Coordinates of C-alpha atoms in Angstrom, one line a residue:
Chain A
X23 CA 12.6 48.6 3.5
X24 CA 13.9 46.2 6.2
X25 CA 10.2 45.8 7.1
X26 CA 9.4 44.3 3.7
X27 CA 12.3 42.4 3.6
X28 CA 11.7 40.6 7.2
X29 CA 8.3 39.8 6.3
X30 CA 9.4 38.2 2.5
X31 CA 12.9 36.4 3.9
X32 CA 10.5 33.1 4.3
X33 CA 8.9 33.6 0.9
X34 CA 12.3 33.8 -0.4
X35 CA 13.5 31.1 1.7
X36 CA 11.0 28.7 0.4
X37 CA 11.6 29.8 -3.6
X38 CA 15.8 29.5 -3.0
X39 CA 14.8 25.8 -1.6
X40 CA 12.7 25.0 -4.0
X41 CA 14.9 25.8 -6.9
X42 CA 17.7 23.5 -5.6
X43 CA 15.5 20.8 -5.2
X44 CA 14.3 20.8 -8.5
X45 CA 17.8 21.7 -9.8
X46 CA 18.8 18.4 -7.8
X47 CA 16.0 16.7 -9.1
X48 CA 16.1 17.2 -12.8
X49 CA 20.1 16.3 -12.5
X50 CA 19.0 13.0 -11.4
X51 CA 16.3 12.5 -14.0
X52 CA 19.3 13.5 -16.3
X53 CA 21.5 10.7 -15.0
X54 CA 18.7 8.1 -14.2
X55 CA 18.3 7.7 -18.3
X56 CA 22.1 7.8 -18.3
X57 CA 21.9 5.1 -15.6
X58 CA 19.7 3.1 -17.4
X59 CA 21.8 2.9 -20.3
X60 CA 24.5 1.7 -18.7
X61 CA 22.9 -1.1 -16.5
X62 CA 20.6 -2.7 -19.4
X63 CA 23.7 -2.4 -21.7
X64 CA 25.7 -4.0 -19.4
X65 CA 22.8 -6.7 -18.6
X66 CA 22.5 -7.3 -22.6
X67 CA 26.5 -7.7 -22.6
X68 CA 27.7 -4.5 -24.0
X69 CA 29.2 -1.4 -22.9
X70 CA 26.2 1.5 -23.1
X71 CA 27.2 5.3 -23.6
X72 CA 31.2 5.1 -23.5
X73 CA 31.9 8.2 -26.4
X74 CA 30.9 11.8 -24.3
X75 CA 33.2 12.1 -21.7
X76 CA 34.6 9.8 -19.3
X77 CA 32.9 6.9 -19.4
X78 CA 29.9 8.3 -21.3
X79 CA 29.5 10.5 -18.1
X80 CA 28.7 13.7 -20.1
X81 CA 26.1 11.4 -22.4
X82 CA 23.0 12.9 -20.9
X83 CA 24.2 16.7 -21.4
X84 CA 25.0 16.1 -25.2
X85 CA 21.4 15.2 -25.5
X86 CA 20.0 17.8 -24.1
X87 CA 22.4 19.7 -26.4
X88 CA 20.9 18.2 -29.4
X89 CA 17.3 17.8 -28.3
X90 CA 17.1 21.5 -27.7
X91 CA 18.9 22.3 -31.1
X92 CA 16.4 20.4 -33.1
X93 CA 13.2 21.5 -35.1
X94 CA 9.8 22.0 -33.5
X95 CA 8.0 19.9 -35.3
X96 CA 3.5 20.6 -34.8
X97 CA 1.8 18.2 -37.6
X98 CA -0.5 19.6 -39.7
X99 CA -4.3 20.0 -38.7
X100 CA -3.0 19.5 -34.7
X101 CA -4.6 21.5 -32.5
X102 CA -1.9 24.1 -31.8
X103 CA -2.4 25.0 -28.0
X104 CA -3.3 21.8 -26.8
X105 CA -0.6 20.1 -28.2
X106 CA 1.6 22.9 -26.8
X107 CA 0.3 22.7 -23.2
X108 CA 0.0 18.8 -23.2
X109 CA 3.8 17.9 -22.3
X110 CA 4.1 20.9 -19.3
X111 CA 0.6 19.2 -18.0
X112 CA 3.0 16.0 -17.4
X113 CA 5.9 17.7 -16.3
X114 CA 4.2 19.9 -13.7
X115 CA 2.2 16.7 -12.2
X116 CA 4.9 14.9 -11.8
X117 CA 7.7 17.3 -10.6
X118 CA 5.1 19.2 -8.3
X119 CA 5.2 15.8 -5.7
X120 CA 8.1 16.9 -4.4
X121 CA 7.3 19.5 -2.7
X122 CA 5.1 17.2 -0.2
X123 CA 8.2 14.5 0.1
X124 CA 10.3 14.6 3.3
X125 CA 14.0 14.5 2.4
X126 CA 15.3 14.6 5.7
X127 CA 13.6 15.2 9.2
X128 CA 13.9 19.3 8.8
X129 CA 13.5 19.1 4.8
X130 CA 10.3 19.2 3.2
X131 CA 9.3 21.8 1.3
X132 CA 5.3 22.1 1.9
X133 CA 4.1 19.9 5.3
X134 CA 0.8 19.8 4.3
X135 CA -1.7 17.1 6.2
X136 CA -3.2 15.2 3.0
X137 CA -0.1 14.7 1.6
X138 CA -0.8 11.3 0.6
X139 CA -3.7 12.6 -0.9
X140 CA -1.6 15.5 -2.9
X141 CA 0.7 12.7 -4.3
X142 CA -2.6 11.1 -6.0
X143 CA -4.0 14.1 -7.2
X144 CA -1.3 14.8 -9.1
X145 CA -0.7 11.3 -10.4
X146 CA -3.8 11.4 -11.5
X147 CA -3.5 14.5 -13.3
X148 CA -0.1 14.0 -15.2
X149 CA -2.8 11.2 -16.9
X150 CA -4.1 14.7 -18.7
X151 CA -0.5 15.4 -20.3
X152 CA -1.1 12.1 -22.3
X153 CA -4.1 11.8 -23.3
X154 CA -4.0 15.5 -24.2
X155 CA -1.1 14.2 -26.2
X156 CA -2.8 11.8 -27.8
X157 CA -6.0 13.6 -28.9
X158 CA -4.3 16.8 -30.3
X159 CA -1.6 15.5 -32.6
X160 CA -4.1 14.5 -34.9
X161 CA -2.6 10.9 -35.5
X162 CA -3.8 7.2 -35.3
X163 CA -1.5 6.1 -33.3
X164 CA -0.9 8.9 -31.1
X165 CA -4.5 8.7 -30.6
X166 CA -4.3 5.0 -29.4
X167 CA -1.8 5.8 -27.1
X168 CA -3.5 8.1 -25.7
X169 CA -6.7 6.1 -24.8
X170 CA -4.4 3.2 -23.7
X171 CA -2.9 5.3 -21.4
X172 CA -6.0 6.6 -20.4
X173 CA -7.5 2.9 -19.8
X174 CA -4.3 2.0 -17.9
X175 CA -3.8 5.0 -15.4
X176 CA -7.9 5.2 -14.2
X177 CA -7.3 2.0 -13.7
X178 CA -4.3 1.2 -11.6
X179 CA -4.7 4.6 -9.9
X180 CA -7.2 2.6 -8.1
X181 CA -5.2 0.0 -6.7
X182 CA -1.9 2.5 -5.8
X183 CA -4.7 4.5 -3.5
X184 CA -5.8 1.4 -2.4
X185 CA -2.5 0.1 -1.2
X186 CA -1.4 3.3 0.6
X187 CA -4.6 3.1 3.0
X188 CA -2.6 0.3 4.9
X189 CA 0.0 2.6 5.5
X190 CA -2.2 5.3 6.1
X191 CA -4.5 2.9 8.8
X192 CA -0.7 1.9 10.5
X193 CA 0.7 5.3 10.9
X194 CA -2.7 7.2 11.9
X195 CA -2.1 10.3 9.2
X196 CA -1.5 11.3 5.7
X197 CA 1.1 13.6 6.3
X198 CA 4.5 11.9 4.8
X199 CA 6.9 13.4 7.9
X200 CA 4.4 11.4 10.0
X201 CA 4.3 8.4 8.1
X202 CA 8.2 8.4 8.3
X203 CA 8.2 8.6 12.1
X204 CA 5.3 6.3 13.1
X205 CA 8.2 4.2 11.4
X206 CA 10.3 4.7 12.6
X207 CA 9.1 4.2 16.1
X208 CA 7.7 1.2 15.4
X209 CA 8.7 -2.6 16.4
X210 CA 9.5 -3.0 12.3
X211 CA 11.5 0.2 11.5
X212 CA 9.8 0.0 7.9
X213 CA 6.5 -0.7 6.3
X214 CA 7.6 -2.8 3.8
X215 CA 7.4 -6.0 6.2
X216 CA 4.0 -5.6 7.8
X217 CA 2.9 -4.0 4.7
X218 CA 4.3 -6.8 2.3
X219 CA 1.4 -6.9 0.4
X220 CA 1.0 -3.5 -0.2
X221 CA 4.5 -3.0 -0.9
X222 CA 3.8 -5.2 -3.7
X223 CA 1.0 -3.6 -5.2
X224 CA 2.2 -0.6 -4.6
X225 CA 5.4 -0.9 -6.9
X226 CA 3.5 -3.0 -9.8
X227 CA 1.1 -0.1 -9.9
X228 CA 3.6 2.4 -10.0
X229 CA 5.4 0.9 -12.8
X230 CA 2.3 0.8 -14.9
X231 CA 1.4 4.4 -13.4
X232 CA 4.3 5.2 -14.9
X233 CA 4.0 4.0 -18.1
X234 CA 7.3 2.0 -17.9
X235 CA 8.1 -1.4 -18.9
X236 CA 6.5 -4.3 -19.0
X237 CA 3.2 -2.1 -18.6
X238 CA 4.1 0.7 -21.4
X239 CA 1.3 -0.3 -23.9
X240 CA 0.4 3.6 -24.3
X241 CA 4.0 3.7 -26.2
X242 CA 4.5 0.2 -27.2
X243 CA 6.9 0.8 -30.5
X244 CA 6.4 -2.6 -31.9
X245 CA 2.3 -1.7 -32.0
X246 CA 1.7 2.2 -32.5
X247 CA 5.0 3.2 -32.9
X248 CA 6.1 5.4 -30.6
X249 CA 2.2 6.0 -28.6
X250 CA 0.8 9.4 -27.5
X251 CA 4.3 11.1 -28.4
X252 CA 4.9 9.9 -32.1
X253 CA 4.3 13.4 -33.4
X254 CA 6.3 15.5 -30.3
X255 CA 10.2 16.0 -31.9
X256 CA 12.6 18.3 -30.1
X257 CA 12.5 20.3 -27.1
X258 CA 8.5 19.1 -26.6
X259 CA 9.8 15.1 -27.1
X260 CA 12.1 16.2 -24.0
X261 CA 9.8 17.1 -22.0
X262 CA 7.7 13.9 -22.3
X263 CA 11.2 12.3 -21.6
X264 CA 11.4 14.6 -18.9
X265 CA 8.4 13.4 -17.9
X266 CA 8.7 10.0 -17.8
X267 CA 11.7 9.7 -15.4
X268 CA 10.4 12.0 -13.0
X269 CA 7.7 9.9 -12.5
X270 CA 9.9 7.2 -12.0
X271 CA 11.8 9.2 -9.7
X272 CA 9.0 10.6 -8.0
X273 CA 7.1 6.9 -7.2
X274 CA 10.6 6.0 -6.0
X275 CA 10.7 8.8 -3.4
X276 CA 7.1 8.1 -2.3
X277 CA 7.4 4.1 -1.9
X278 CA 10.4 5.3 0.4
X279 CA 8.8 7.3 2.6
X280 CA 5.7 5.4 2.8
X281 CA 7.4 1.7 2.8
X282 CA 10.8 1.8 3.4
X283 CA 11.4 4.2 6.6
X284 CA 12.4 7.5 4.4
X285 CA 15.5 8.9 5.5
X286 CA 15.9 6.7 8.5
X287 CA 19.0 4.4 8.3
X288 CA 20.7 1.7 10.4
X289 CA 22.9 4.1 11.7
X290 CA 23.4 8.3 11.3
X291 CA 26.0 9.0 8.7
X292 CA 27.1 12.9 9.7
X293 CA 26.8 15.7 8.1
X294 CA 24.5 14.1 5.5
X295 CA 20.8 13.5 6.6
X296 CA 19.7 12.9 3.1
X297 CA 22.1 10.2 2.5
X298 CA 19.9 6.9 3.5
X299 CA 17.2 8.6 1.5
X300 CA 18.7 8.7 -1.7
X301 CA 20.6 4.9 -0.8
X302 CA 17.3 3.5 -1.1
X303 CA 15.7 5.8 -4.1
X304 CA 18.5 4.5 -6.0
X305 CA 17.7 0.9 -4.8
X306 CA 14.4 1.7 -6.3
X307 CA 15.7 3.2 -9.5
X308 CA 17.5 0.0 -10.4
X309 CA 14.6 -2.1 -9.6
X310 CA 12.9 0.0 -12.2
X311 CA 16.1 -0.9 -14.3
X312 CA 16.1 -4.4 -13.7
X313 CA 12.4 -4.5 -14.3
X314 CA 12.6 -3.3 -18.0
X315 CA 15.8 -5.5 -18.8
X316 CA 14.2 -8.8 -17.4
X317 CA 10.5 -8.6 -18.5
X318 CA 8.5 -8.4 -21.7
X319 CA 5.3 -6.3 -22.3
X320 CA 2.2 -7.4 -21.2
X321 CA -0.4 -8.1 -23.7
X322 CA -3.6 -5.1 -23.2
X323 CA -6.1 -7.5 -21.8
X324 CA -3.7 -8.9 -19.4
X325 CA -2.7 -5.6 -18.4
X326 CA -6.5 -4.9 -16.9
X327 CA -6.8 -8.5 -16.0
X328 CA -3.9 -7.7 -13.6
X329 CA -4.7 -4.6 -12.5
X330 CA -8.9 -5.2 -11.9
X331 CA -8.5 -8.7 -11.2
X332 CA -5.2 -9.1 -8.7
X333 CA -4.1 -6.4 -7.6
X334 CA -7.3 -4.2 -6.6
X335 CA -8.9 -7.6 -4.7
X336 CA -5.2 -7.8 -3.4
X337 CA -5.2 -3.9 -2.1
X338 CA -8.6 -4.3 -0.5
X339 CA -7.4 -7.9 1.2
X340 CA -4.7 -6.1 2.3
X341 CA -6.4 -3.3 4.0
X342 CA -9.1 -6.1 5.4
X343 CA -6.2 -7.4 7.3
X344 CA -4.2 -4.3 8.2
X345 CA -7.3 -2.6 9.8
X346 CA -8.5 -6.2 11.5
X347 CA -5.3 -6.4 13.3
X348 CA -5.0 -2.5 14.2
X349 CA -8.5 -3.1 15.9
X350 CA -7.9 -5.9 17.9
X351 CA -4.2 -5.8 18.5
Chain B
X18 CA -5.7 39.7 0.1
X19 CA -8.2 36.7 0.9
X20 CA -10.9 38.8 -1.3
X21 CA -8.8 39.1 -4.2
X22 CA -7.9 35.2 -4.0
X23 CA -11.7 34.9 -3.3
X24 CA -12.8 37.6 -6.5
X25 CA -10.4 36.2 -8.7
X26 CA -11.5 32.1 -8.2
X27 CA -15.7 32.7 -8.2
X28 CA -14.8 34.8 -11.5
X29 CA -12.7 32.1 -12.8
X30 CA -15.2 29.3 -11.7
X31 CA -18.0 31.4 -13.3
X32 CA -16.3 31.8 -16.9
X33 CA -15.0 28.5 -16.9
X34 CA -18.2 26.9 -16.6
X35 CA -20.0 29.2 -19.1
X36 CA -17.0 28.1 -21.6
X37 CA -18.2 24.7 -21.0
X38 CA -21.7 25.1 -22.0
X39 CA -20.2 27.1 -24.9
X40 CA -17.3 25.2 -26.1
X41 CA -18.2 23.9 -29.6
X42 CA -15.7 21.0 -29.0
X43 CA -16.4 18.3 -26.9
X44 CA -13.0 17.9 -25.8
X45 CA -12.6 21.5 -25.1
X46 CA -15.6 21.2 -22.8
X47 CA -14.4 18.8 -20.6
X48 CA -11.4 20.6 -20.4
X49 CA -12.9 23.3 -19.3
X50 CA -14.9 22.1 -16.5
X51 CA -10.9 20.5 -15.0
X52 CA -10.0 24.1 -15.2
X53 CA -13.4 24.8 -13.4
X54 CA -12.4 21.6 -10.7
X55 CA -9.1 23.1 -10.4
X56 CA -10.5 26.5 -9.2
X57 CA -13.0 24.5 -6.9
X58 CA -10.4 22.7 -5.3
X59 CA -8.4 25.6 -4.5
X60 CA -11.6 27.4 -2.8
X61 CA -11.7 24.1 -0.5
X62 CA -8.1 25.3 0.3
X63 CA -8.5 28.6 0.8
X64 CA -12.0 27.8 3.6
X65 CA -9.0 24.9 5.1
X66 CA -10.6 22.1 3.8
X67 CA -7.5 20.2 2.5
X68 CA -9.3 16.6 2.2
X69 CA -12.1 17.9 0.7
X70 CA -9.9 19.9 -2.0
X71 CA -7.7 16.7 -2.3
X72 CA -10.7 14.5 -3.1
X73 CA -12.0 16.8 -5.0
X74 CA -9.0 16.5 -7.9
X75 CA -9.2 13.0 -6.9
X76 CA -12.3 11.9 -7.9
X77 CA -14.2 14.7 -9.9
X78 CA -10.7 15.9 -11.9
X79 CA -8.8 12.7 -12.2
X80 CA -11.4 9.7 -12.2
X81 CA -14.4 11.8 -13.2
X82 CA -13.1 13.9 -16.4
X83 CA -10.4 11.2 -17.5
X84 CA -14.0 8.9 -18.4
X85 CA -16.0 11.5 -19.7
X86 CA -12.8 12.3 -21.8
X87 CA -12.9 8.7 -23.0
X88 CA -15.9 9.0 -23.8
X89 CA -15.7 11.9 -25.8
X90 CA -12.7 10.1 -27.8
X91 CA -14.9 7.2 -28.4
X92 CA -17.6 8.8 -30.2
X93 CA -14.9 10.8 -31.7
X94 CA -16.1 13.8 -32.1
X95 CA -13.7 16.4 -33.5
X96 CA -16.5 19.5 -34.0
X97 CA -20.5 19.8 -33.0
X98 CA -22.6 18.4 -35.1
X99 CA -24.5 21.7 -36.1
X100 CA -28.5 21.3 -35.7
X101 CA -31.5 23.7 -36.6
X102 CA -32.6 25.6 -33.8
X103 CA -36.0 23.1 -32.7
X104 CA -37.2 25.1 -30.4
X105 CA -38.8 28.7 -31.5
X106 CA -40.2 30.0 -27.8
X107 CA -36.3 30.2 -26.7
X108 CA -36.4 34.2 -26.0
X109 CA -38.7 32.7 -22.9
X110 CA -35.5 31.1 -21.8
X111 CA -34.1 35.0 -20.9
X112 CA -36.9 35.1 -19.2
X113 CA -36.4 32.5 -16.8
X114 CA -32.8 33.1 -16.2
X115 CA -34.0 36.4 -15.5
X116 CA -36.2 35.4 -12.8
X117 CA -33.9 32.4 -11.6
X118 CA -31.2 35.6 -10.9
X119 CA -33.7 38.0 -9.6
X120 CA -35.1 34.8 -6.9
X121 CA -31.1 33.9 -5.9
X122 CA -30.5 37.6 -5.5
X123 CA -33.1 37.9 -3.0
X124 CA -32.3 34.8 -0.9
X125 CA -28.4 35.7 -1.1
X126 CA -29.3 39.2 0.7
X127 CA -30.9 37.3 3.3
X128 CA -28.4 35.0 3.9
X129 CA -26.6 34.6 7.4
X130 CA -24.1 32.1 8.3
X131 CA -25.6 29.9 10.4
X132 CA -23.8 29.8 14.0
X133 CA -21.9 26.4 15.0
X134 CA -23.4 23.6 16.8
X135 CA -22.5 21.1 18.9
X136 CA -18.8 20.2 19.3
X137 CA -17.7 21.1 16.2
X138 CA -16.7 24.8 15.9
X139 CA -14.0 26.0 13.4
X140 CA -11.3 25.9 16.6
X141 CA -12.2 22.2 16.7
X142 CA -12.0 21.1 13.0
X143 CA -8.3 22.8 12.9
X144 CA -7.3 21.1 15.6
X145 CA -8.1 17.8 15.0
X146 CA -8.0 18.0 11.0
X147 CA -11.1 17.1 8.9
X148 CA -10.0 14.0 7.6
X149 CA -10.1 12.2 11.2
X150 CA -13.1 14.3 12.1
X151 CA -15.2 13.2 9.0
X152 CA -13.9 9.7 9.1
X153 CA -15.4 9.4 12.3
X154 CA -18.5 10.8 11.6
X155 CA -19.2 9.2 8.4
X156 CA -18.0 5.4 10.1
X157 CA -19.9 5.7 13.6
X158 CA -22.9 8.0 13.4
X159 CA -23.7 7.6 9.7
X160 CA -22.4 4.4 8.9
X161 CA -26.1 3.3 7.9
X162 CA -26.5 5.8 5.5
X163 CA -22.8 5.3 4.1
X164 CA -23.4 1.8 3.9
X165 CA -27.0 2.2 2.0
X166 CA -25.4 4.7 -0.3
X167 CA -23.0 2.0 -0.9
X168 CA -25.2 -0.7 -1.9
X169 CA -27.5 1.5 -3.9
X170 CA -24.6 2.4 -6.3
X171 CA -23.4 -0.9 -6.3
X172 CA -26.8 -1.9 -7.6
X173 CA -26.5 0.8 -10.8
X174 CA -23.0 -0.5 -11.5
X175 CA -24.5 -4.0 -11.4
X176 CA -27.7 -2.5 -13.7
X177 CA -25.2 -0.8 -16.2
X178 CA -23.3 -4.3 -17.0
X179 CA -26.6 -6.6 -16.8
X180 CA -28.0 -3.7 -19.5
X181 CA -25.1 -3.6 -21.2
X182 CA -24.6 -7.6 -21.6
X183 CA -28.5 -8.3 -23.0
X184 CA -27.9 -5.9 -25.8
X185 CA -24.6 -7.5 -26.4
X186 CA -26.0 -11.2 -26.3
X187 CA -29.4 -9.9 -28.7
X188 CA -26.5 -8.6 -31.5
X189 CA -25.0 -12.1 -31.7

């Protein structure tokens, strides 16, 4: 019996660690839309959330409340298990990241060596949630969503991979700890000077990876409503919701480790590794804010003009440079 | 345990691809054939080849699929358009397969790993990691070949807009 245990302790190690870090996770998701209230009420001149709570606080809880008691709505002549799975496809792409991002020097739930690479793949999957979305609710405009989105995401997936080679030519690996190290022993501390350019693309692309404002076409509400999740109501709507932020959340956590040092900080605060980490996600997290309360959508063809004509010819400039001053520096 | 994982993904590849070829839907077919890339990549894993398995997704599940999905949702179709069997001689098709399977069988039985060669044994590739060990390859010894692969797609991608263009230009 103590055998068995021994040899599962890491096994159940690794399931207790991941359950707090998607508990702590999907708490932030939970008050990034609460934060996101407040700020762009507060940037349009009003209050946001006040009524649940102290100061709104318990806002995000009462609508998780009410989302979950709704009706399950599937339209009629849907097709019933795609329309089920679609939402979970985006969920699980987009909360699955995690597990490759360094929290802290000893946290980080699967150290795999392509982890770069495991960030894309499943960017590029949670695509699938969408258009899945899109096709199987059996509506116009779900259905133009959904081949927006899938337009928009082939396309700017191109220039994110394309400006994380830099960092990946500058730090000599794909593994994220790595990345955070060469960092940190380097003469800039962070990527985010040497790699201005990349930075740049980087975040614009995430944004319309993303789907968010001003690049959320696939859900524009002025155009097609509400996009690829018109038809979704209740628990399924959620999940998309879910979705959505988690994404934001997880393009925040990677453009920290990969730009912005990771959990390195100016100085050690003790007894909290994590703490310079999450400083700078939430830095990242009200850029995202900001972005949506400043900017207005784009228009479709300028949405592709940006991402084929600037940023991809940007991305590939940028690696030109990056990889001409690694060889002869 | 590394048989079972082994059993279970070759059976899963196998169905999956014969529900492609027998999905009625178009969109279900494609579908099928990410489950099948799914499998695929996890196989990659499971032999250590993490880049290859990364790519894999990458390009085949999310560049490759996400187009032919669009391309599915242009043509919009919702079922198979149904079609008289034109063909009367396809029993003979058996046949074939038949043959095809009774050919394979005999070369699998045959079959012996070949023994590594050179510098790069198993040892090696775990060491150093296949993404620095193919990077090098590919940009030193075979950068000829990469770079002619290169152009010669770059010349279809160029022949597939010039194409597309002239029968754009005759409808005006």
């Amino acid at each position: 019996m103590e055998a068995i245990l021994k040899a599962a302790l890491p096994g159940i190690i690794l399931i207790v660690e991941a359950l707090v870090l998607l508990v702590v996770a999907l708490l932030h998701v939970a008050y990034t839309t609460y934060a996101e209230r407040k700020v762009i009420g507060h940037m349009q001149q009003r209050l946001g959330p006040n009524r649940v709570g102290p100061r709104g606080l318990l806002q995000p809880i009462a609508d998780v409340v009410k989302l979950l008691a709704k009706e399950d709505i599937v339209p009629l002549g849907a097709d019933k298990g795609l329309f089920y799975l679609a939402p979970f496809i985006s969920l699980v792409a987009g909360a699955t990241s995690l597990a490759v991002i360094p929290i802290w020097n000893r946290f980080v739930l699967a150290d795999v060596n392509v982890g770069l690479l495991v960030i894309l793949a499943l960017s590029s999957l949670s695509s699938y949630g969408v258009i899945l979305a899109g096709w199987s609710s059996n509506s116009r405009y779900a259905f133009l969503g959904g081949l927006r989105a899938s337009a928009q995401v082939v396309s700017y997936e191109v220039a994110m991979a394309l400006s994380l080679v830099g960092v990946m030519l500058m730090a000599g690996s794909m593994n994220l700890s790595e990345i955070v190290k060469a960092q940190i022993s380097s003469p800039f501390k962070i990527y985010a000077l040497p790699q201005i350019i990349g930075f740049f693309v980087f975040m614009v692309s995430a944004i319309a990876e993303t789907n968010r404002v001003p690049f959320d076409l696939p859900e524009a509400e002025t155009e097609l409503v509400a996009g690829y999740f018109v038809e979704y109501s209740a628990i399924r709507f959620a999940l998309f919701y879910l979705a959505e932020y988690f994404g934001m959340v997880v393009m925040s956590a990677v453009a920290v480790t990969c730009f912005l040092g990771g959990w390195a900080g100016p100085f050690e605060v003790p007894g909290l590794p994590f703490f310079w980490f999450l400083i700078k996600l939430y830095a990242l997290l009200f850029f995202y804010i900001w972005v949506r309360a400043t900017l207005p959508r784009y228009r479709y063809d300028q949405l592709m003009g940006l991402g084929w004509k600037v940023l991809i010819p940007l991305a590939l400039l940028n690696i030109v440079i990056t990889g001409g001053l690694k060889l002869w520096w | 345990m590394e048989k079972l994982v082994f059993g279970y993904l070759a059976l899963a590849i196998l169905v999956s691809a014969l529900l492609v070829v027998f999905s009625r839907n178009a969109v279900k077919a494609v579908l099928w054939s990410l489950v099948l890339f799914l499998h695929q990549a996890v196989l990659f894993l499971t032999l250590q080849a993490e880049f290859l398995a990364a790519i894999q997704i990458i390009v085949y599940a999310g560049a490759v699929l996400v187009l032919f999905l669009f391309v599915v949702y242009l043509i919009n179709l919702r079922e198979e358009i149904t079609w008289p069997r034109f063909l009367s001689a396809y029993p003979l098709a058996f046949l074939a397969i038949l043959f095809l399977l009774a050919l394979s069988g005999a070369a699998l039985s045959g079959f012996r790993p070949a023994p590594p060669k050179g510098i790069l044994t198993a040892g090696a590739l775990l060491a150093q990691g296949h993404t620095r060990i193919l990077g090098e390859h590919l940009f030193r010894e075979y950068v000829l070949a990469f770079e002619a692969a290169g152009v010669l797609l770059l010349v279809a991608v160029l022949g597939a807009v010039v194409l597309v263009r002239r029968i754009r230009e005759e409808g005006r």
